[in-house]
Coordinates of C-alpha atoms in Angstrom, one line a residue:
Chain A
M1 CA 30.4 10.7 20.1
L2 CA 28.8 9.4 17.2
T3 CA 32.2 9.2 14.4
L4 CA 30.8 9.8 11.3
L5 CA 28.6 13.0 12.8
P6 CA 29.9 15.1 14.8
V7 CA 28.5 15.6 18.6
P8 CA 29.4 17.5 21.2
G9 CA 30.6 15.6 24.3
F10 CA 34.0 13.7 23.7
A11 CA 36.4 16.3 24.7
Q12 CA 34.4 17.7 28.7
S13 CA 36.9 16.9 31.0
S14 CA 41.1 15.6 30.7
G15 CA 42.0 12.8 33.9
A16 CA 43.2 10.0 31.9
S17 CA 46.6 9.5 31.4
I18 CA 48.7 10.3 28.4
E19 CA 51.2 7.0 29.6
V20 CA 48.9 4.8 28.3
V21 CA 50.0 5.7 24.7
E22 CA 53.2 4.1 23.5
K23 CA 56.1 6.6 23.9
Q24 CA 56.3 6.9 19.4
L25 CA 53.1 7.2 18.8
K26 CA 53.6 10.5 21.9
A27 CA 56.3 11.9 19.7
K28 CA 54.6 12.4 17.0
L29 CA 51.9 14.1 18.0
S30 CA 51.5 17.7 18.5
D31 CA 51.3 19.8 21.7
D32 CA 47.8 20.6 20.3
A33 CA 47.1 17.0 19.5
K34 CA 49.0 15.8 22.9
K35 CA 45.7 17.9 24.2
L36 CA 43.7 16.8 22.6
L37 CA 44.3 13.1 23.1
S38 CA 44.4 13.3 27.0
T39 CA 40.4 14.4 26.7
S40 CA 40.3 11.5 24.0
L41 CA 41.7 8.9 26.6
A42 CA 39.7 10.2 29.7
G43 CA 36.2 9.8 27.9
L44 CA 37.0 6.1 26.8
N45 CA 37.3 6.6 29.5
Q46 CA 34.1 7.4 29.8
V47 CA 32.8 5.5 27.4
S48 CA 33.8 2.5 28.9
A49 CA 32.4 3.1 32.7
A50 CA 28.7 4.0 30.7
R51 CA 28.7 0.7 29.9
Q52 CA 29.7 -1.2 32.4
R53 CA 26.0 0.4 34.5
F54 CA 24.3 -1.3 31.1
A55 CA 24.3 -4.9 32.2
L56 CA 24.0 -7.2 29.7
P57 CA 22.7 -11.2 30.2
E58 CA 25.8 -13.3 31.3
N59 CA 24.3 -15.7 28.4
S60 CA 24.7 -13.1 25.5
E61 CA 26.8 -14.2 23.3
P62 CA 28.3 -11.6 20.8
A63 CA 26.9 -10.3 17.4
T64 CA 28.1 -12.8 14.1
I65 CA 30.8 -10.0 13.6
F66 CA 29.4 -9.7 9.6
R67 CA 26.2 -11.1 10.2
A68 CA 24.4 -8.7 12.5
V69 CA 21.9 -7.4 10.9
P70 CA 19.0 -10.0 11.8
A71 CA 17.6 -12.5 10.3
R72 CA 13.7 -11.4 10.6
K73 CA 10.7 -13.3 9.4
L74 CA 8.8 -10.5 6.9
T75 CA 5.5 -9.8 7.4
Chain B
M1 CA 20.0 18.7 -21.5
S2 CA 19.5 20.0 -18.9
P3 CA 22.4 19.3 -16.0
F4 CA 19.5 18.3 -13.4
A5 CA 17.4 15.9 -16.3
S6 CA 16.7 12.6 -13.7
I7 CA 18.0 9.0 -14.5
R8 CA 15.2 8.4 -17.0
E9 CA 14.7 11.8 -19.1
L10 CA 19.0 11.2 -19.4
A11 CA 17.9 7.6 -20.4
D12 CA 15.8 7.8 -23.3
A13 CA 17.1 10.8 -24.5
I14 CA 20.3 8.5 -25.1
R15 CA 18.8 5.6 -25.4
W16 CA 16.6 8.0 -29.2
K17 CA 19.9 9.6 -29.5
K18 CA 18.7 13.1 -28.4
V19 CA 22.3 13.3 -26.9
S20 CA 24.8 11.3 -27.2
S21 CA 27.0 10.2 -23.7
V22 CA 30.1 12.0 -25.4
E23 CA 28.1 15.3 -25.0
L24 CA 27.1 14.2 -22.0
T25 CA 30.1 13.4 -20.5
T26 CA 31.2 16.4 -22.1
M27 CA 29.2 18.5 -19.5
F28 CA 28.6 17.2 -16.4
V29 CA 32.9 17.4 -16.1
K30 CA 32.2 21.5 -17.0
R31 CA 30.2 21.3 -14.5
L32 CA 33.1 19.6 -12.3
E33 CA 35.0 21.5 -13.2
S34 CA 33.6 24.8 -12.1
L35 CA 30.9 24.8 -9.9
G36 CA 32.0 21.1 -7.9
K37 CA 35.5 22.4 -7.4
S38 CA 34.6 25.9 -6.3
H39 CA 32.7 24.2 -3.5
R40 CA 35.4 22.2 -2.8
A41 CA 32.9 18.9 -3.8
V42 CA 35.7 16.8 -7.0
A43 CA 38.3 15.1 -5.4
E44 CA 40.0 13.9 -9.1
M45 CA 39.0 14.4 -12.2
T46 CA 38.5 11.3 -14.6
E47 CA 37.8 13.8 -17.7
E48 CA 39.4 11.5 -20.1
H49 CA 38.5 8.1 -18.3
A50 CA 34.8 8.9 -18.9
M51 CA 35.5 10.5 -22.4
E52 CA 36.8 7.2 -23.0
Q53 CA 34.0 4.7 -21.6
A54 CA 31.8 7.8 -23.6
R55 CA 32.5 6.9 -25.8
Q56 CA 32.4 3.2 -25.4
A57 CA 29.0 3.9 -24.8
D58 CA 27.6 6.2 -27.7
N59 CA 29.2 2.9 -29.9
S60 CA 27.3 0.7 -28.4
P61 CA 24.1 -0.4 -27.4
A62 CA 22.2 1.0 -24.2
R63 CA 21.5 -1.6 -22.4
T64 CA 21.0 -0.4 -19.0
M65 CA 18.8 2.5 -17.6
L66 CA 22.3 3.2 -17.0
H67 CA 24.3 3.1 -20.3
G68 CA 26.1 6.3 -21.0
I69 CA 25.0 8.4 -18.3
P70 CA 27.8 10.3 -16.1
F71 CA 28.2 9.7 -12.2
G72 CA 30.5 10.5 -9.6
V73 CA 31.7 8.3 -6.5
K74 CA 33.0 8.9 -3.0
D75 CA 36.1 8.7 -3.0
L76 CA 36.2 6.3 -0.4
L77 CA 35.4 3.6 -2.9
A78 CA 39.0 2.5 -5.5
T79 CA 38.8 2.7 -8.8
K80 CA 41.1 1.4 -11.7
G81 CA 44.1 3.6 -11.5
I82 CA 43.0 7.0 -10.4
P83 CA 43.7 7.7 -6.7
T84 CA 42.1 7.1 -4.4
R85 CA 43.3 9.0 -1.7
W86 CA 40.0 8.8 0.9
G87 CA 40.3 12.2 1.6
S88 CA 43.4 11.5 3.4
P89 CA 46.1 14.1 3.5
G90 CA 47.9 10.7 4.3
H91 CA 47.1 8.9 1.6
A92 CA 47.3 11.0 -1.2
D93 CA 49.6 8.8 -3.1
Q94 CA 47.2 5.4 -2.9
V95 CA 46.0 4.3 -6.4
F96 CA 44.4 0.9 -6.2
D97 CA 45.3 -1.9 -9.2
Y98 CA 41.5 -2.8 -9.1
D99 CA 37.7 -1.7 -9.4
A100 CA 34.9 -1.5 -6.3
T101 CA 32.3 -4.0 -7.0
A102 CA 30.0 -1.4 -6.4
V103 CA 31.9 0.8 -9.4
R104 CA 32.3 -2.2 -11.6
R105 CA 28.7 -2.6 -10.8
L106 CA 28.2 0.6 -12.3
Y107 CA 30.4 0.3 -15.5
E108 CA 28.9 -2.4 -16.6
H109 CA 26.1 -1.0 -16.5
G110 CA 27.6 1.1 -19.3
G111 CA 28.3 3.9 -16.3
V112 CA 30.4 7.0 -17.5
L113 CA 32.3 7.5 -14.5
V114 CA 33.3 11.8 -14.6
A115 CA 35.5 12.0 -10.8
K116 CA 36.1 10.9 -7.8
L117 CA 33.7 13.6 -4.5
E118 CA 35.3 15.1 -1.5
M119 CA 35.1 13.2 1.6
I120 CA 35.7 13.9 5.4
E121 CA 39.3 12.4 5.4
L122 CA 39.2 8.6 6.3
A123 CA 35.4 9.5 6.3
G124 CA 35.1 10.4 10.1
G125 CA 37.3 8.5 12.4
G126 CA 39.0 9.3 15.0
N127 CA 36.1 11.3 15.1
Y128 CA 36.4 14.8 13.4
N129 CA 35.3 18.5 15.1
V130 CA 35.3 20.7 12.2
A131 CA 34.1 21.2 8.2
N132 CA 37.7 21.7 7.3
A133 CA 38.3 17.9 8.1
S134 CA 38.9 17.1 4.0
R135 CA 42.5 17.0 2.0
M136 CA 40.6 19.5 0.2
G137 CA 39.3 22.0 2.7
P138 CA 36.1 22.3 3.8
C139 CA 33.0 21.6 0.8
A140 CA 30.3 23.8 0.8
S141 CA 26.2 23.1 0.9
A142 CA 24.9 23.0 -2.6
W143 CA 22.4 26.3 -1.6
D144 CA 24.5 27.8 0.8
R145 CA 28.5 28.2 0.3
K146 CA 28.2 29.4 4.5
R147 CA 27.2 26.0 5.5
W148 CA 28.6 22.8 4.8
A149 CA 27.2 20.3 2.7
G150 CA 27.7 17.6 5.4
G151 CA 30.1 14.3 5.9
S152 CA 31.2 12.3 5.0
S153 CA 29.5 11.7 2.0
S154 CA 30.3 16.1 2.1
G155 CA 31.3 15.9 -2.3
S156 CA 28.5 13.5 -3.6
G157 CA 25.8 15.2 -2.0
A158 CA 26.1 18.5 -3.1
A159 CA 27.5 18.1 -6.1
T160 CA 24.3 15.8 -7.1
A161 CA 22.9 18.9 -5.5
L162 CA 24.5 21.3 -8.0
G163 CA 23.7 19.0 -11.1
C164 CA 27.6 18.6 -11.3
V165 CA 27.0 14.2 -11.6
P166 CA 24.0 13.5 -12.5
Y167 CA 23.8 10.7 -9.7
S168 CA 26.9 9.4 -6.7
L169 CA 27.9 7.2 -4.1
G170 CA 28.5 8.1 -0.7
S171 CA 28.8 5.8 2.2
E172 CA 27.8 5.5 5.4
T173 CA 29.1 4.3 8.7
S174 CA 26.2 6.2 11.2
G175 CA 25.2 9.4 9.3
S176 CA 27.1 9.2 5.7
I177 CA 24.9 9.5 3.6
T178 CA 21.6 11.1 5.2
C179 CA 23.5 14.4 6.1
P180 CA 24.8 15.2 3.1
S181 CA 22.3 13.9 1.3
A182 CA 19.4 16.0 4.5
F183 CA 22.1 19.4 4.3
N184 CA 22.3 19.8 -0.2
G185 CA 18.5 19.1 -0.7
C186 CA 19.2 15.2 -2.4
T187 CA 17.5 11.9 -2.2
G188 CA 20.2 9.4 -0.3
F189 CA 19.2 5.6 -0.2
R190 CA 21.7 4.0 2.9
P191 CA 20.9 0.3 1.6
T192 CA 20.4 -2.7 4.3
Y193 CA 24.3 -4.1 5.5
G194 CA 24.7 -6.4 3.4
R195 CA 22.9 -5.1 1.1
V196 CA 26.0 -3.7 -0.9
S197 CA 29.0 -5.0 -1.1
R198 CA 31.9 -3.5 0.6
H199 CA 34.9 -5.3 -1.9
G200 CA 36.7 -1.9 -2.8
A201 CA 35.2 0.5 -0.1
M202 CA 38.1 1.7 3.6
A203 CA 36.8 0.1 5.6
L204 CA 35.9 2.1 8.8
C205 CA 33.6 -0.5 10.4
W206 CA 33.1 -3.6 8.7
T207 CA 30.4 -4.5 10.5
M208 CA 28.1 -0.9 9.9
D209 CA 30.0 -0.1 6.4
K210 CA 27.4 0.5 3.9
I211 CA 26.6 2.4 0.4
G212 CA 24.3 3.4 -1.4
P213 CA 23.2 6.1 -4.4
I214 CA 23.0 10.0 -3.3
C215 CA 21.2 11.3 -6.7
R216 CA 18.0 13.7 -7.2
S217 CA 14.9 11.9 -5.8
A218 CA 13.4 8.2 -5.2
E219 CA 13.2 6.8 -8.5
D220 CA 16.9 8.2 -9.3
C221 CA 17.4 6.3 -6.1
A222 CA 15.9 3.2 -7.0
I223 CA 17.2 2.6 -10.4
V224 CA 20.8 3.7 -8.9
L225 CA 20.8 0.8 -6.4
E226 CA 19.2 -1.9 -8.5
A227 CA 22.5 -1.3 -10.4
I228 CA 24.8 -2.0 -7.3
A229 CA 23.0 -4.1 -5.5
G230 CA 23.9 -8.1 -4.7
Q231 CA 25.3 -10.8 -3.2
D232 CA 29.7 -10.6 -4.4
S233 CA 32.1 -13.7 -3.0
A234 CA 35.3 -11.1 -2.5
D235 CA 31.9 -9.5 0.3
P236 CA 31.1 -12.3 3.0
S237 CA 28.4 -9.6 4.5
T238 CA 26.8 -9.2 1.6
L239 CA 23.7 -10.5 1.5
A240 CA 21.9 -13.4 -0.6
Q241 CA 18.6 -12.4 -0.6
R242 CA 17.6 -10.6 -4.1
L243 CA 16.9 -7.4 -4.3
D244 CA 13.4 -6.2 -4.9
L245 CA 11.4 -3.0 -4.8
R246 CA 8.5 -3.3 -6.0
P247 CA 5.9 -2.0 -3.8
R248 CA 3.6 -4.8 -1.4
G249 CA 1.0 -5.4 0.2
R250 CA -1.0 -1.9 1.6
R251 CA -0.2 1.1 2.3
P252 CA 2.5 0.9 5.2
R253 CA 1.9 2.2 8.3
I254 CA 3.6 5.1 9.4
G255 CA 6.5 4.9 13.1
L256 CA 6.5 8.1 14.9
L257 CA 8.7 8.9 17.5
K258 CA 8.4 11.5 19.6
E259 CA 10.0 15.1 18.5
R260 CA 12.3 17.3 20.3
F261 CA 10.8 20.4 17.5
R262 CA 10.6 23.2 20.2
E263 CA 13.7 21.8 22.6
N264 CA 15.8 22.3 19.9
N265 CA 13.9 25.7 18.5
A266 CA 13.5 23.7 15.5
A267 CA 9.5 25.9 14.1
D268 CA 10.5 25.9 10.2
C269 CA 11.5 22.0 11.1
E270 CA 8.1 21.1 12.2
K271 CA 6.3 23.0 10.4
A272 CA 8.0 20.7 7.5
Y273 CA 7.8 17.9 9.1
Q274 CA 3.8 18.1 10.2
D275 CA 2.9 19.7 6.5
A276 CA 5.3 16.6 4.7
L277 CA 2.1 13.7 6.9
D278 CA -0.7 16.0 6.3
V279 CA 0.7 15.0 2.4
L280 CA 1.7 11.3 3.4
R281 CA -2.2 11.1 5.4
K282 CA -4.5 12.7 2.3
M283 CA -2.3 9.9 0.2
G284 CA -3.7 7.6 2.7
Y285 CA -1.3 7.0 4.7
E286 CA -2.2 5.7 8.8
T287 CA 0.1 7.3 11.0
V288 CA 1.5 5.8 14.7
E289 CA 3.0 6.9 17.9
V290 CA 6.1 4.5 18.8
A291 CA 8.8 4.9 20.5
Y292 CA 12.2 2.4 20.5
P293 CA 13.0 0.9 23.7
A294 CA 15.9 2.8 26.5
L295 CA 19.0 1.4 24.8
P296 CA 22.3 2.7 24.6
Y297 CA 23.0 3.1 20.1
G298 CA 24.8 5.3 20.5
L299 CA 27.5 4.2 23.0
A300 CA 27.8 1.0 21.0
V301 CA 28.5 1.9 17.9
E302 CA 31.0 4.5 19.3
I303 CA 32.9 1.7 21.5
I304 CA 32.1 -0.6 17.2
V305 CA 32.9 2.1 15.4
N306 CA 35.7 3.1 17.7
A307 CA 37.4 -0.4 17.6
E308 CA 36.3 -1.3 13.9
G309 CA 38.6 1.6 13.0
A310 CA 41.2 1.8 14.2
S311 CA 41.8 -2.2 14.0
A312 CA 41.2 -1.8 10.4
H313 CA 43.8 1.8 10.3
E314 CA 46.7 0.2 12.5
N315 CA 49.6 0.5 10.7
F316 CA 48.9 4.8 9.9
I317 CA 47.5 5.7 13.1
R318 CA 51.2 4.3 13.9
S319 CA 53.2 5.8 10.7
E320 CA 54.2 9.5 11.0
R321 CA 51.4 9.7 8.0
L322 CA 48.7 10.1 11.4
T323 CA 49.8 14.1 11.0
M324 CA 49.2 14.3 8.4
L325 CA 45.0 14.8 8.8
A326 CA 43.8 18.0 8.6
D327 CA 41.8 17.7 12.1
V328 CA 43.7 17.7 14.5
N329 CA 41.0 16.1 16.1
Q330 CA 41.4 12.7 14.6
V331 CA 44.9 13.2 15.1
A332 CA 44.5 12.7 19.3
G333 CA 41.4 10.4 18.6
F334 CA 42.5 7.9 16.7
A335 CA 45.3 7.7 18.2
A336 CA 43.4 7.5 21.7
S337 CA 41.6 4.6 19.7
L338 CA 44.4 2.0 20.3
E339 CA 44.0 1.7 23.8
T340 CA 39.8 0.6 23.5
K341 CA 38.8 -1.7 24.8
A342 CA 38.4 -5.9 24.4
T343 CA 36.2 -6.2 27.2
D344 CA 34.3 -2.5 25.8
Y345 CA 34.4 -4.0 22.3
L346 CA 33.2 -7.9 22.9
W347 CA 30.4 -5.1 25.2
A348 CA 29.1 -3.6 21.9
L349 CA 28.3 -6.6 20.3
R350 CA 26.7 -8.1 22.7
F351 CA 24.6 -5.2 22.9
R352 CA 24.4 -5.0 19.5
N353 CA 21.8 -9.0 20.3
E354 CA 20.0 -7.5 23.7
A355 CA 19.1 -4.5 20.8
L356 CA 17.8 -6.9 18.4
K357 CA 14.9 -6.3 20.6
A358 CA 14.2 -3.2 18.9
N359 CA 12.3 -5.0 16.2
A360 CA 9.7 -5.6 18.0
I361 CA 8.5 -1.9 17.0
W362 CA 8.1 -3.5 13.5
D363 CA 4.9 -4.9 15.4
Q364 CA 3.3 -1.6 15.4
C365 CA 4.7 -0.1 12.2
D366 CA 5.9 -0.5 8.5
C367 CA 8.7 2.2 8.8
I368 CA 9.7 5.3 10.1
F369 CA 9.4 9.2 9.4
T370 CA 11.3 11.8 11.7
P371 CA 14.1 14.7 10.0
V372 CA 17.0 14.0 9.8
F373 CA 18.1 16.5 11.9
Y374 CA 16.1 19.2 13.9
H375 CA 17.4 22.6 11.3
A376 CA 19.6 23.0 7.6
A377 CA 23.2 22.7 7.1
V378 CA 25.0 24.3 9.2
A379 CA 27.9 27.0 9.1
I380 CA 30.7 26.0 7.3
D381 CA 32.9 28.1 9.6
K382 CA 33.0 26.6 13.6
P383 CA 33.3 23.6 15.5
F384 CA 31.1 21.3 15.7
D385 CA 30.4 20.8 19.0
Q386 CA 29.1 24.5 18.8
T387 CA 27.2 24.4 15.5
F388 CA 25.5 21.0 16.1
R389 CA 24.6 21.7 20.0
N390 CA 20.5 21.7 18.9
M391 CA 20.4 19.7 15.4
G392 CA 19.3 16.4 17.4
G393 CA 19.5 13.6 15.0
D394 CA 18.1 9.8 14.9
G395 CA 19.5 8.4 17.6
G396 CA 18.1 5.0 17.6
P397 CA 18.7 1.7 16.7
A398 CA 18.9 1.9 12.0
N399 CA 22.7 1.8 11.6
L400 CA 23.6 -0.6 14.4
L401 CA 21.0 -2.1 12.8
G402 CA 21.3 -2.2 9.4
W403 CA 18.3 -1.5 8.8
P404 CA 17.6 0.8 5.8
A405 CA 16.6 4.0 5.1
I406 CA 15.5 7.5 3.3
A407 CA 16.2 10.3 2.9
F408 CA 14.8 13.4 1.7
P409 CA 14.1 17.6 0.5
I410 CA 10.9 17.8 2.4
G411 CA 10.9 22.0 3.5
F412 CA 13.1 24.9 4.3
E413 CA 15.4 26.9 6.7
D414 CA 16.9 30.1 5.5
G415 CA 16.8 28.3 2.5
A416 CA 18.5 25.7 3.0
P417 CA 17.0 22.4 2.6
L418 CA 15.5 19.8 5.7
G419 CA 15.8 16.4 5.1
G420 CA 13.2 13.8 6.6
Q421 CA 13.9 10.6 6.3
I422 CA 12.0 7.3 6.2
I423 CA 13.9 4.0 8.2
A424 CA 12.3 0.4 8.0
P425 CA 13.1 -2.7 8.8
A426 CA 16.0 -5.4 7.4
Y427 CA 16.2 -6.2 3.9
R428 CA 13.0 -3.9 3.0
E429 CA 14.4 -1.4 1.1
D430 CA 10.6 -1.8 -0.9
V431 CA 9.2 -0.1 2.2
C432 CA 11.6 3.2 1.8
L433 CA 11.7 3.7 -1.9
R434 CA 7.5 3.7 -1.8
V435 CA 6.5 6.4 0.6
A436 CA 9.5 8.9 -0.5
R437 CA 8.2 8.0 -4.1
D438 CA 5.2 8.9 -3.2
F439 CA 5.9 12.2 -1.5
Q440 CA 8.1 13.0 -4.0
F441 CA 4.8 12.1 -6.0
E442 CA 2.6 14.9 -4.7
T443 CA 5.2 17.9 -3.6
D444 CA 8.3 19.4 -5.0
F445 CA 10.8 19.9 -2.3
H446 CA 13.3 17.1 -4.7
L447 CA 12.8 19.7 -7.7
R448 CA 14.4 22.4 -6.2
R449 CA 17.5 23.4 -7.2
P450 CA 20.0 26.3 -5.6
A451 CA 20.3 29.1 -7.4
E452 CA 23.4 29.7 -7.9
A453 CA 23.5 26.6 -9.9
K454 CA 20.9 27.1 -11.9
L455 CA 22.9 30.3 -13.3
D456 CA 24.2 29.9 -17.5
R457 CA 27.1 30.0 -17.1
W458 CA 27.3 26.7 -15.8
S459 CA 25.3 25.5 -19.0
T460 CA 27.2 23.8 -21.4
T461 CA 25.4 22.7 -23.7

């Protein structure tokens, strides 16, 4: 789910435990937010599972945080 | 003076004393107060500040194209002494004691800040699902109040299209300039990552946030981008390479992706897109079919934005103020994003290097032309998980790899504008500009105005 453009699909299923979030965070959420939190956490797990299906080469390294734009020869 | 005058026309009028900056400021303040606010496009009026700047401009020689010309900025950019609320009810009292670099550069060009413009709260962090995800309520499209103005630079898009400001600044992490540009019939320029300083801009995603102009033509975008671009010691990600928007070499070859008009029931968009291609081909542009490598770009974007957004706003997320957000989806989404795994984030950063393979597409073409969305602006009163189902949108690597894009109107669907975009390699804003400017030289979609905005009652001089 993209952050700045709404894309459906994040909240497809629940199942992840709300217990993984700290108590103080849970305590202040409304009932609606708690329900959505469950689905959001499930979404995180889905994303994690999806990315694990795309294996990266073992020698690959993270992009430099402020230099993700490629230095590429211009034509 | 028409509120829809181009920057060049306004600059000429000021230079030849046909109009004063105070008169222009007065006109745009009145339009913002009435038309702009009624569309919920305004976060904060800055009239007193603006009139002082306008008086100074009138009492000094015009040094630049932007001298004495009013503008608005997305409320994500810090402005000294003026509330900067990031669209969030949880940041209602926030005031910075400095100006964002982009704002300061416009001041240095003689610009007159007339308003902070409304936006989706926290630029959509935590994943929003309703147009109401904003401190001021849902921002209505300039063309139809039953449609949404787009996000997250909602007010920048609506106010510019309505002639409430001559131009504005927006920001984009993943679609927040191109979307409101398309939904309001504006021309919006997302520059290469690092082209414009992010200093003083709310961070949602340090490695993907970009600041750019939302205007009513490609020509205006070029003028504004040239003013705000450049290296900044306060932002280590800014590029040392100077922006050069002059056209170079032969006409760019345009790459065409496989579009899914039929699957998305987008006949009007298909016709607008094909007509636009006909215009460009008649001008001598060559086209070639291209495809991105099939990689999970969107997945990486999602992980990076969630992780960096959670970190940037962790104090807020862990505070009582989190529950003040208007969209409960964002409350839950932000809370959940604190649980993003380090291994997922690092996978996404490693994937980012793999995604550089997509640069091979530039061996076949110099830019890509694709619709921003397959349909015009969505309904303002329905959740996005219902309304965005057939919208399409660029699912490629452009934002992940910091590529620039310019969005501009190419037609209409049921009276509301449709947007196309030219995407180019990193550092090649000149290619985006060249194609969009040529297109706008041959067409008049960018000159059409919302009927409501043309009503006499909004005109004040």
